[in-house]
Amino acid sequence: METILEIKNLSVDFDGFKAVDDVDLTVEAGKVVGIVGESGSGKSVSQLALMGLIPYPGIIKAETLAFKGNDLLAMPKKTRRKITGKDIAMIFQEPMTSLNPCFTVEFQLTEALKVHEGGTRQSRRERAVELLDLVGIPAPKERLKSFPHQLSGGMSQRVMIAMAIACNPTLLIADEPTTALDVTIQAQILDLLLSLQKKNNMALVLITHDMAVIAETVEDVVVMYAGQVVEKNTSDNIFNRPRHPYTEALLNALPERNVHARRLPTIPGVVPGKYDRPTGCLFHPRCRHATQRCAAEIPKLTHEGQSAFRCHFPLLNGVPQHER
Ligand code: SF4
Ligand code: MG
């Protein structure tokens, strides 16, 4: 299978604070990969780095940041912008803030086509109608004249998806694409993304804080915490045989696993920021399996077959290895 995205040892540094630290990610053509973690875990920042969208004073470093074998950091900015606008597309959590309120749906959809595909005004208009139809917007021709405020949240997200797939990207990065939507609409948007992914044989990177979102949709999962990858595994292993205590804690917070509980267990504390970074394992103040060693020694990412985990005492059948 063709590797389309290869990220090795990516870090994003804001004035000495590592928002992303030593992140690896490989995405193969047509695959669906999930990146999961609470907010502040570096999921979005790592993908914005890939898109070249890190604001000043952020500094991006990577051993490899390659799209289809081409080094994104070494190429001229103009070439990179061509790739990140056409071959790699991104959709964001808040469709309302990503769509420009001053322009019609037609204008916003055809702008991207104009830049990347050319064609005539008429052909772009036809393609826009086709795209709206593809993302399930009824009466697409009439909708072209709508302004964003005339659309519901779900409709706006569909328009965002239409814009993202306008140039047939090879890779689509969806950053919390359903978080701002009602539960029923969430499922529809997720279904839409997956059906487009299959139809166009696109690779999809799905970023979410919600384990439930990735459960049925994703083949490989990357769990991030405080800017680092803490576990990488198949979806089946993540859900049934988690190795990292943070993955376990995320799973324990799922409502399905707590049908009889009055209140959902939550992970105590928050993801550490710039000023409260702990020593040793960054998760240790919140980890129920932490020992003295965890507070003193930084765990390395250990690879085992196709999985990897960053923990001194990885779980095996729910039991940390030092307790067995
Ligand atoms: Fe928990 Fe220690 Fe593993 Fe960190 S290294 S996740 S504190 S057991
Ligand atoms: Mg985010």
XYZ file of C-alpha atoms and ligand atoms in Angstrom:
333
model
C 0.000 0.000 0.000
C 1.183 3.486 -0.796
C 2.209 5.652 2.131
C 0.863 9.124 1.477
C 1.752 10.832 4.705
C 4.832 10.231 6.757
C 5.563 12.246 9.861
C 8.591 11.447 11.965
C 9.713 13.174 15.138
C 7.519 16.230 14.678
C 7.693 18.936 17.291
C 6.017 22.317 17.535
C 7.608 24.723 19.949
C 5.983 27.915 21.235
C 8.578 29.941 23.151
C 10.103 26.878 24.747
C 6.778 25.107 25.306
C 6.437 21.921 23.294
C 2.785 21.818 22.186
C 3.742 18.807 20.081
C 6.707 16.632 20.990
C 8.237 13.788 19.003
C 5.102 12.770 17.116
C 5.160 10.067 14.449
C 2.246 9.389 12.132
C 1.953 7.294 9.000
C -1.134 7.316 6.820
C -1.625 4.952 3.926
C -3.708 5.660 0.832
C -7.415 5.162 1.407
C -7.043 4.457 5.148
C -8.886 5.964 8.086
C -6.752 6.958 11.057
C -8.091 8.418 14.289
C -6.244 10.815 16.566
C -7.820 10.927 19.990
C -7.136 12.806 23.215
C -8.567 15.530 25.437
C -8.333 19.142 24.379
C -4.805 20.443 24.846
C -3.244 17.134 23.880
C -1.736 18.478 20.651
C -4.017 16.720 18.161
C -4.934 19.817 16.206
C -1.555 21.495 16.477
C 0.198 18.492 14.948
C -2.134 18.580 11.939
C -1.939 22.361 11.591
C 1.827 21.924 11.451
C 1.353 19.582 8.529
C -0.797 22.182 6.785
C 1.778 24.912 7.439
C -0.756 26.806 9.548
C 1.195 27.294 12.772
C 1.120 30.960 13.784
C 4.131 32.965 14.971
C 6.097 32.288 17.209
C 5.531 28.559 16.689
C 8.522 26.651 15.367
C 8.015 23.386 13.509
C 10.728 20.754 13.439
C 10.585 17.276 12.007
C 12.892 14.535 10.882
C 10.364 13.731 8.175
C 7.245 15.570 7.087
C 6.531 14.066 3.727
C 3.492 13.868 1.493
C 3.772 11.135 -1.154
C 7.495 11.061 -0.506
C 7.969 14.810 -1.017
C 9.491 16.670 1.901
C 7.016 19.430 2.800
C 9.501 21.372 4.901
C 12.172 21.486 2.209
C 10.005 22.520 -0.735
C 9.313 26.161 -1.669
C 6.333 27.665 0.172
C 4.417 28.080 -3.078
C 4.682 24.398 -3.983
C 3.698 23.424 -0.473
C 0.651 25.692 -0.550
C -0.446 24.013 -3.767
C -0.310 20.608 -2.092
C -1.974 21.687 1.145
C -4.810 23.376 -0.717
C -5.491 20.640 -3.234
C -4.150 17.223 -2.264
C -4.541 17.669 1.479
C -7.726 19.273 2.722
C -8.861 20.075 6.216
C -12.221 20.654 7.844
C -12.670 22.248 11.227
C -14.937 21.954 14.206
C -16.813 25.228 13.801
C -18.323 25.522 10.336
C -19.800 28.905 11.254
C -16.407 30.432 11.874
C -14.733 28.770 8.893
C -17.305 29.926 6.352
C -17.109 33.588 5.439
C -20.426 35.214 6.448
C -20.135 37.862 3.694
C -20.131 35.498 0.734
C -22.623 33.079 -0.769
C -22.131 29.341 -0.774
C -21.491 29.523 -4.524
C -18.726 32.096 -4.153
C -16.955 30.137 -1.424
C -17.219 26.826 -3.229
C -16.100 28.131 -6.605
C -13.164 30.130 -5.197
C -11.246 26.982 -4.304
C -12.056 25.471 -7.695
C -10.878 28.623 -9.463
C -7.517 28.615 -7.683
C -6.770 24.922 -8.053
C -8.681 23.667 -11.071
C -9.318 26.656 -13.327
C -12.103 25.958 -15.809
C -14.871 28.317 -16.840
C -17.331 30.063 -14.564
C -20.071 27.809 -15.852
C -18.108 24.604 -15.285
C -17.219 25.664 -11.747
C -20.869 26.428 -11.065
C -21.889 22.991 -12.306
C -19.226 21.365 -10.160
C -20.476 23.343 -7.131
C -24.017 22.020 -7.653
C -22.632 18.504 -8.046
C -20.647 18.843 -4.804
C -23.628 20.111 -2.800
C -25.638 17.208 -4.124
C -22.853 14.805 -3.169
C -22.841 16.003 0.451
C -26.602 15.565 0.669
C -27.843 19.145 0.443
C -31.364 19.247 -0.997
C -32.134 21.646 -3.879
C -28.426 22.337 -4.416
C -28.980 24.876 -7.196
C -31.059 27.112 -4.969
C -28.644 26.667 -2.075
C -25.832 28.208 -4.078
C -27.341 31.622 -3.429
C -27.542 31.136 0.353
C -25.371 32.965 2.829
C -23.909 31.002 5.780
C -26.360 32.479 8.325
C -29.218 30.968 6.331
C -27.881 27.453 6.916
C -28.253 25.201 9.961
C -25.138 23.888 11.724
C -25.419 20.533 9.965
C -25.895 22.187 6.561
C -22.909 24.461 7.142
C -20.762 21.474 8.010
C -21.913 19.783 4.793
C -20.887 22.872 2.839
C -17.493 22.802 4.575
C -17.096 19.169 3.562
C -18.085 20.026 -0.014
C -15.394 22.723 -0.059
C -12.829 20.347 1.375
C -13.452 17.625 -1.207
C -13.895 20.056 -4.128
C -10.449 19.323 -5.523
C -10.552 15.565 -4.847
C -7.948 15.511 -2.083
C -5.918 12.378 -1.450
C -5.968 13.126 2.255
C -8.721 14.743 4.282
C -8.062 15.874 7.836
C -11.236 16.342 9.832
C -10.668 18.147 13.132
C -13.577 17.495 15.504
C -15.955 17.655 12.524
C -19.039 16.756 14.543
C -18.372 18.268 17.960
C -20.414 21.437 17.429
C -23.457 19.530 16.156
C -26.496 17.830 17.680
C -26.118 14.129 18.364
C -28.368 12.949 15.512
C -26.641 15.287 13.045
C -23.244 14.109 14.325
C -23.982 10.569 13.181
C -25.136 11.776 9.764
C -22.030 13.879 9.201
C -19.785 11.018 10.262
C -21.585 8.657 7.878
C -21.228 11.202 5.110
C -17.480 11.566 5.706
C -16.982 7.812 5.662
C -19.048 7.254 2.540
C -17.104 9.988 0.722
C -13.877 8.485 1.991
C -14.803 5.132 0.465
C -16.241 6.532 -2.739
C -13.199 8.708 -3.460
C -10.704 6.310 -1.876
C -9.425 9.207 0.211
C -7.316 8.775 3.300
C -9.031 10.297 6.307
C -7.481 11.510 9.536
C -10.226 11.942 12.080
C -9.299 14.080 15.086
C -11.573 13.810 18.088
C -11.747 13.960 21.877
C -14.565 11.420 21.758
C -13.607 7.743 21.805
C -17.147 6.852 20.727
C -16.636 8.653 17.408
C -13.691 6.481 16.420
C -15.136 3.195 17.662
C -16.732 2.022 14.443
C -15.076 4.282 11.946
C -11.356 4.008 12.278
C -8.797 1.298 11.551
C -5.781 2.696 13.355
C -5.791 4.924 16.394
C -3.204 7.315 17.763
C -3.803 8.458 21.344
C -2.177 11.766 22.258
C -1.547 13.320 25.640
C 0.171 16.625 26.411
C 1.694 16.874 22.941
C 2.966 13.298 22.804
C 1.811 10.055 21.276
C 1.105 7.768 24.237
C -0.388 4.826 22.374
C -0.676 3.715 18.788
C -2.712 0.661 17.985
C -5.425 -0.915 15.880
C -8.919 0.164 16.806
C -9.694 -3.364 17.996
C -6.732 -3.369 20.369
C -7.421 0.141 21.626
C -10.976 -0.772 22.575
C -10.399 -4.298 23.817
C -6.775 -4.436 24.913
C -5.553 -0.910 25.746
C -1.886 -0.774 26.779
C -1.646 2.783 28.112
C -3.419 3.883 31.309
C -4.571 7.076 29.570
C -6.303 5.056 26.848
C -7.900 2.978 29.585
C -9.082 6.131 31.373
C -10.616 7.529 28.167
C -12.459 4.235 27.645
C -13.699 4.170 31.237
C -15.316 7.543 30.671
C -17.474 6.194 27.827
C -21.198 6.127 28.633
C -21.637 2.680 27.001
C -19.245 1.196 29.498
C -21.120 2.727 32.415
C -24.743 1.955 31.693
C -25.598 1.569 35.370
C -23.520 4.436 36.700
C -25.335 7.534 37.931
C -22.375 9.724 37.053
C -19.716 8.993 34.478
C -16.235 8.515 35.862
C -13.996 11.300 34.584
C -10.243 11.504 34.582
C -9.286 13.745 37.502
C -7.276 16.867 36.697
C -6.488 18.400 33.304
C -3.883 18.068 30.572
C -0.805 20.003 31.787
C -0.019 23.277 30.030
C 3.073 25.402 29.715
C 3.495 26.184 33.429
C 2.440 22.980 35.153
C 4.380 20.339 33.301
C 5.152 17.461 35.628
C 8.452 15.608 35.822
C 8.734 12.030 34.549
C 5.682 10.689 32.790
C 3.478 13.637 31.840
C 0.384 11.635 32.771
C 1.587 10.595 36.246
C -0.395 13.127 38.356
C -3.601 11.705 36.857
C -2.639 8.066 36.452
C -4.161 5.544 38.796
C -1.260 3.165 38.250
C 1.537 5.696 38.859
C 4.546 4.752 40.997
C 7.583 6.716 42.203
C 9.431 5.714 39.097
C 6.729 7.392 36.977
C 7.338 10.748 38.662
C 11.084 10.500 38.173
C 11.691 8.892 34.825
C 10.333 9.890 31.405
C 8.931 6.818 29.616
C 10.036 6.198 26.046
C 7.752 5.106 23.258
C 8.099 1.321 23.094
C 7.185 -0.496 19.905
C 5.679 -3.952 20.006
C 4.587 -5.364 16.667
C 2.243 -2.844 15.064
C 1.511 -1.139 18.371
C 3.429 1.362 20.480
C 2.998 2.796 23.964
C 4.745 5.282 26.216
C 4.527 3.827 29.699
C 6.826 2.166 32.246
C 4.095 -0.268 33.234
C 1.934 -0.949 30.194
C -1.345 -2.724 30.809
C -1.920 -6.324 29.908
C -5.493 -7.486 30.318
C -6.159 -4.382 32.369
C -3.281 -4.996 34.800
C -0.086 -2.889 34.848
C 2.898 -5.117 34.174
C 4.636 -4.359 37.500
C 1.607 -5.532 39.459
C 1.270 -8.917 37.870
Fe 0.915 5.788 34.473
Fe 3.471 5.434 35.080
Fe 2.546 4.544 32.784
Fe 2.815 7.144 33.173
S 4.459 5.633 33.085
S 1.082 6.138 32.264
S 2.281 7.309 35.319
S 1.967 3.838 34.815
Mg -8.373 20.780 18.767
